[in-house]
């Protein structure tokens, strides 16, 4: 309703010959304004009733529990969602303490929290959503999610909570985690089988992939990478040389220096490994890690001659782990050179061939953390 809008019309009968004076006009104006005020008030009241009915309809139709309590903790409002979740009707709980739906071990903390808010007028919980434990009518506890608001009505404080039963959510989260763990074990078993296939053909590198995987995993963890990334690095490390199954075994086990043709065949193993793995839907970029683990920071590696950040971080980690293991351990063409020689090698080429941060993490592992591998 805007100022100047017509609310109605007043019809008056004036006797013939009567002339209205100013006092009559003022009286009529007062009457008209009074009637207009009554009409507007009634319209506002009807509008408020309509809005209240709409709000009540929305509140009652939601499956979430909506509960209002006063400053003493007594229940003022309890919707049908609350009836469904907790098992009490509004008539049964109205005027009673909210503690009826709070496990006994949490009741004291609940009242302390209310008193603290009433005393200070502040709470970090107001306006936030957090998880708690609820108590059903039958005495069973269940997880809930609570969103809390605070207000005043007729000068009195009240709190309104929107409560969601998250039992099913918790169940699905646990099921998802179980399935993830099951999938991870399955993938791990498959990867281990592939790794053993490679090592059977190349007895001199028996355990090489496993040791590289352990070193790479430790480096990734030392770099504070996410757990998922650490797992992916370990998995890729276990099969990083899968492409060697296409390299003749006499070349893999040759005790002397390789000729150019033989070395060229060896260099193909990272690309072959990628081609084998690229269609497998791992949770991590395993195929790309395998493809790039012989790339070098200065672009001198293979197969693509990638540089710096163009090389996947996980591949840079496996690269350093591979070099450390290869130098430390026995090879067909030479005896083991030991871990000190390996660490000297990666230190020498830190930032040129090998990622500086990866090298630093690897050095900390062996020199400060006492890391060992077998």
XYZ file of C-alpha atoms in Angstrom:
374
model
C 0.000 0.000 0.000
C 1.431 3.352 -1.085
C 0.658 6.841 0.158
C -2.198 8.367 -1.849
C -3.796 5.027 -2.793
C -7.616 5.001 -2.647
C -8.939 2.693 0.064
C -12.647 3.454 -0.312
C -15.331 6.110 -0.783
C -17.544 7.837 1.846
C -21.005 8.864 0.617
C -22.723 11.724 2.540
C -26.226 13.160 2.222
C -26.283 16.967 2.453
C -29.647 18.743 2.845
C -30.567 21.186 0.046
C -29.262 24.667 0.762
C -26.826 23.496 3.453
C -23.390 25.054 3.207
C -20.497 23.094 4.831
C -18.218 25.066 7.078
C -14.536 24.388 7.862
C -15.263 22.484 11.086
C -17.419 19.966 9.217
C -14.694 19.393 6.634
C -12.129 18.828 9.401
C -14.482 16.380 11.096
C -15.018 14.462 7.852
C -11.252 14.356 7.322
C -10.733 12.910 10.803
C -13.428 10.275 10.218
C -11.960 9.335 6.824
C -8.411 9.045 8.202
C -9.620 6.975 11.153
C -11.483 4.576 8.882
C -8.467 4.417 6.543
C -6.231 3.578 9.493
C -8.520 0.736 10.525
C -8.633 -0.594 6.955
C -4.828 -0.462 6.584
C -4.320 -2.150 9.960
C -6.717 -4.932 9.001
C -4.959 -5.363 5.659
C -1.564 -5.566 7.394
C -2.915 -8.055 9.930
C -4.318 -10.225 7.144
C -1.019 -10.016 5.269
C 0.904 -10.985 8.401
C -1.475 -13.884 9.014
C -0.977 -15.061 5.438
C 2.806 -14.816 5.786
C 2.701 -16.583 9.143
C 0.568 -19.361 7.659
C 2.956 -19.692 4.714
C 5.959 -19.819 7.039
C 4.259 -22.362 9.289
C 3.402 -24.476 6.249
C 7.026 -24.425 5.090
C 8.358 -25.149 8.579
C 5.925 -28.027 9.070
C 6.582 -29.560 5.652
C 10.371 -29.849 6.015
C 11.794 -33.206 7.057
C 14.376 -31.468 9.234
C 13.513 -30.838 12.863
C 12.944 -27.181 13.734
C 12.884 -26.546 17.475
C 12.642 -23.277 19.413
C 13.512 -22.956 23.110
C 13.489 -20.038 25.546
C 16.362 -18.876 27.722
C 15.633 -21.521 30.339
C 15.840 -24.304 27.776
C 12.096 -24.997 27.634
C 10.638 -25.992 24.265
C 8.390 -23.358 22.665
C 7.987 -24.795 19.160
C 8.360 -28.311 17.758
C 7.565 -29.074 14.111
C 6.447 -32.325 12.488
C 10.009 -32.962 11.321
C 11.074 -33.053 14.975
C 8.265 -35.507 15.702
C 9.541 -37.805 12.970
C 13.191 -37.600 14.025
C 12.902 -37.780 17.813
C 9.604 -39.652 18.257
C 7.767 -37.101 20.452
C 4.681 -35.068 19.468
C 4.630 -31.318 20.040
C 2.036 -31.759 22.799
C 4.356 -34.144 24.640
C 7.392 -31.861 24.657
C 6.065 -28.290 24.602
C 7.047 -26.562 27.840
C 9.498 -29.316 28.750
C 13.284 -29.041 28.812
C 15.230 -29.645 25.597
C 17.397 -32.090 27.549
C 14.803 -34.746 26.698
C 16.575 -35.127 23.326
C 20.144 -34.634 24.631
C 22.225 -37.595 25.891
C 22.826 -37.259 29.632
C 26.602 -36.807 29.315
C 26.077 -33.636 27.239
C 23.293 -31.971 29.262
C 25.482 -29.997 31.651
C 27.570 -28.588 28.792
C 24.335 -27.650 26.982
C 23.060 -25.575 29.917
C 26.464 -23.967 30.484
C 26.492 -22.956 26.818
C 23.036 -21.351 27.033
C 23.956 -19.417 30.191
C 27.178 -18.177 28.622
C 25.321 -16.866 25.557
C 22.659 -15.169 27.686
C 25.309 -13.516 29.865
C 27.508 -12.281 27.013
C 25.068 -12.082 24.123
C 27.702 -13.783 21.962
C 28.481 -17.300 20.819
C 30.722 -18.809 18.168
C 28.007 -21.434 17.650
C 25.291 -18.986 16.570
C 24.964 -18.956 12.787
C 27.206 -22.012 12.437
C 26.484 -25.620 11.476
C 28.074 -28.360 13.551
C 27.635 -32.037 14.377
C 26.333 -33.388 17.695
C 24.621 -36.477 19.111
C 20.837 -36.657 19.553
C 18.650 -38.911 21.709
C 15.513 -40.598 20.355
C 12.421 -41.400 22.406
C 13.464 -45.029 22.736
C 16.842 -44.043 24.197
C 18.987 -44.675 21.120
C 21.628 -42.116 20.201
C 22.269 -40.960 16.642
C 24.370 -38.317 14.832
C 22.763 -34.963 14.049
C 23.727 -31.763 12.269
C 22.598 -28.556 14.014
C 22.271 -25.000 12.689
C 21.539 -22.484 15.463
C 20.050 -18.983 15.467
C 19.179 -16.614 18.331
C 16.593 -13.839 18.640
C 14.252 -11.888 20.934
C 10.464 -11.921 21.215
C 8.628 -9.553 23.557
C 11.980 -8.809 25.179
C 12.746 -12.472 25.866
C 15.615 -14.468 24.364
C 14.948 -17.553 22.276
C 17.028 -20.041 20.294
C 15.925 -21.870 17.166
C 17.753 -24.926 15.906
C 17.403 -26.698 12.579
C 18.347 -30.325 13.192
C 19.113 -32.914 10.520
C 19.421 -36.642 11.116
C 22.730 -37.600 9.441
C 22.653 -41.303 10.304
C 22.387 -42.321 6.650
C 25.097 -39.863 5.630
C 27.478 -41.352 8.208
C 26.604 -44.839 6.983
C 27.278 -43.973 3.335
C 30.540 -42.251 4.280
C 31.711 -45.392 6.084
C 30.589 -47.583 3.193
C 32.404 -45.333 0.742
C 35.565 -45.501 2.827
C 35.313 -49.291 3.024
C 34.853 -49.513 -0.738
C 37.800 -47.185 -1.312
C 39.985 -49.343 0.925
C 38.783 -52.473 -0.853
C 39.502 -50.917 -4.251
C 42.908 -49.753 -3.056
C 43.803 -53.271 -1.918
C 42.601 -54.698 -5.226
C 44.636 -52.194 -7.212
C 47.617 -52.832 -4.964
C 47.344 -56.569 -5.608
C 47.134 -56.068 -9.367
C 50.090 -53.704 -9.349
C 52.138 -56.111 -7.233
C 51.405 -58.914 -9.705
C 52.518 -56.741 -12.618
C 55.679 -55.820 -10.730
C 56.549 -59.462 -10.090
C 56.077 -60.220 -13.805
C 58.718 -57.631 -14.668
C 61.143 -58.806 -11.993
C 60.911 -62.477 -13.078
C 62.243 -61.451 -16.492
C 64.983 -59.266 -14.965
C 66.436 -61.049 -11.896
C 69.147 -58.417 -11.417
C 66.536 -55.816 -10.626
C 64.522 -58.074 -8.318
C 63.101 -55.795 -5.657
C 64.222 -52.661 -7.544
C 60.692 -51.407 -8.165
C 59.633 -52.170 -4.594
C 62.608 -50.261 -3.193
C 61.994 -47.333 -5.546
C 58.355 -47.292 -4.443
C 59.339 -47.173 -0.763
C 61.860 -44.376 -1.307
C 59.422 -42.383 -3.457
C 56.631 -42.788 -0.907
C 58.919 -41.581 1.887
C 60.040 -38.562 -0.165
C 56.434 -37.610 -0.966
C 55.493 -37.881 2.713
C 58.540 -35.805 3.709
C 57.311 -33.111 1.298
C 53.967 -33.095 3.168
C 52.010 -34.016 0.063
C 48.400 -35.200 0.526
C 47.967 -38.823 1.555
C 46.252 -39.632 -1.747
C 49.256 -38.285 -3.668
C 51.666 -40.272 -1.487
C 49.685 -43.450 -2.215
C 49.716 -42.711 -5.942
C 53.483 -42.181 -5.953
C 54.002 -45.505 -4.190
C 51.709 -47.373 -6.583
C 53.408 -45.897 -9.649
C 56.818 -46.632 -8.153
C 55.974 -50.314 -7.854
C 55.395 -50.607 -11.635
C 57.478 -47.746 -13.025
C 59.554 -50.213 -15.103
C 56.636 -52.269 -16.426
C 57.671 -51.349 -19.977
C 60.766 -53.542 -19.577
C 58.658 -56.642 -20.259
C 59.067 -55.741 -23.949
C 62.863 -55.457 -23.661
C 64.784 -58.708 -24.372
C 65.897 -60.291 -21.098
C 69.478 -60.745 -22.339
C 69.745 -56.963 -22.681
C 68.310 -56.390 -19.209
C 70.803 -58.811 -17.657
C 73.808 -57.951 -19.827
C 76.885 -57.631 -17.551
C 78.800 -55.302 -19.841
C 78.182 -51.895 -21.366
C 75.157 -51.582 -23.659
C 75.643 -50.571 -27.287
C 73.585 -47.777 -28.851
C 70.931 -50.132 -30.202
C 70.519 -51.879 -26.868
C 70.364 -48.613 -24.961
C 67.786 -47.361 -27.457
C 65.588 -50.345 -26.657
C 65.976 -49.689 -22.922
C 64.907 -46.074 -23.434
C 61.624 -47.254 -24.931
C 60.445 -48.794 -21.656
C 58.856 -45.647 -20.211
C 56.776 -45.060 -23.363
C 55.827 -48.742 -23.534
C 54.850 -48.651 -19.865
C 52.623 -45.655 -20.561
C 50.979 -47.415 -23.511
C 50.251 -50.446 -21.309
C 48.753 -48.414 -18.465
C 47.043 -45.473 -20.181
C 43.667 -47.191 -20.586
C 43.560 -48.359 -16.958
C 41.437 -46.042 -14.813
C 43.641 -45.618 -11.736
C 42.699 -43.051 -9.053
C 46.078 -41.411 -9.758
C 47.948 -40.391 -12.956
C 50.009 -43.589 -12.820
C 50.539 -43.861 -16.584
C 51.913 -40.307 -16.780
C 54.241 -40.901 -13.825
C 55.598 -44.008 -15.554
C 55.996 -42.114 -18.836
C 57.905 -39.194 -17.294
C 60.111 -40.821 -14.649
C 63.212 -40.529 -16.888
C 62.624 -36.859 -17.783
C 65.119 -34.356 -16.352
C 64.654 -30.777 -15.142
C 66.970 -29.349 -17.834
C 65.211 -31.190 -20.670
C 67.962 -33.785 -21.185
C 65.759 -36.752 -20.247
C 63.469 -38.988 -22.286
C 61.132 -39.767 -23.971
C 59.819 -36.216 -24.580
C 62.658 -34.008 -23.303
C 60.321 -32.195 -20.910
C 61.639 -29.439 -18.645
C 60.926 -28.194 -15.118
C 57.272 -27.826 -14.165
C 56.174 -29.562 -17.373
C 57.202 -32.774 -15.626
C 54.615 -34.118 -13.190
C 55.761 -33.641 -9.581
C 55.093 -37.294 -8.811
C 57.327 -38.282 -11.749
C 60.098 -35.997 -10.443
C 59.877 -37.806 -7.110
C 60.073 -41.268 -8.704
C 63.008 -40.032 -10.813
C 65.092 -39.176 -7.728
C 64.063 -42.389 -5.952
C 65.017 -44.399 -9.049
C 68.463 -42.776 -9.255
C 69.164 -43.277 -5.539
C 68.183 -46.953 -5.675
C 70.022 -47.616 -8.942
C 73.323 -46.173 -7.687
C 73.036 -47.705 -4.214
C 72.290 -51.258 -5.313
C 73.878 -53.972 -7.464
C 73.522 -53.819 -11.239
C 74.454 -56.420 -13.896
C 77.257 -54.168 -15.150
C 78.673 -53.071 -11.751
C 78.665 -53.636 -8.019
C 76.564 -51.570 -5.607
C 78.052 -48.102 -5.014
C 76.257 -47.392 -1.734
C 73.883 -44.734 -0.456
C 76.556 -42.065 0.127
C 77.519 -42.129 -3.551
C 73.851 -41.925 -4.521
C 73.236 -38.905 -2.286
C 76.353 -37.200 -3.636
C 75.021 -37.722 -7.169
C 71.625 -36.134 -6.562
C 73.228 -33.282 -4.567
C 75.605 -32.546 -7.453
C 72.779 -32.229 -9.969
C 70.201 -30.658 -7.636
C 68.161 -28.151 -9.661
C 69.688 -29.160 -13.014
C 68.770 -32.804 -13.558
C 66.697 -33.310 -10.419
C 64.002 -31.207 -8.743
C 65.620 -29.207 -5.922
C 62.750 -29.663 -3.459
C 62.616 -33.396 -4.107
C 66.384 -33.709 -3.619
C 66.215 -31.727 -0.370
C 63.462 -33.989 0.961
C 65.445 -37.085 -0.011
C 68.605 -35.802 1.694
C 66.667 -35.055 4.888
C 65.259 -38.567 4.860
C 68.636 -40.286 4.779
C 70.845 -37.798 6.633
C 68.477 -36.491 9.311
C 65.676 -39.057 9.659
C 67.873 -42.142 9.364
C 65.732 -43.615 6.581
C 66.881 -46.969 5.170
C 65.544 -49.325 2.516
C 66.001 -52.986 1.700
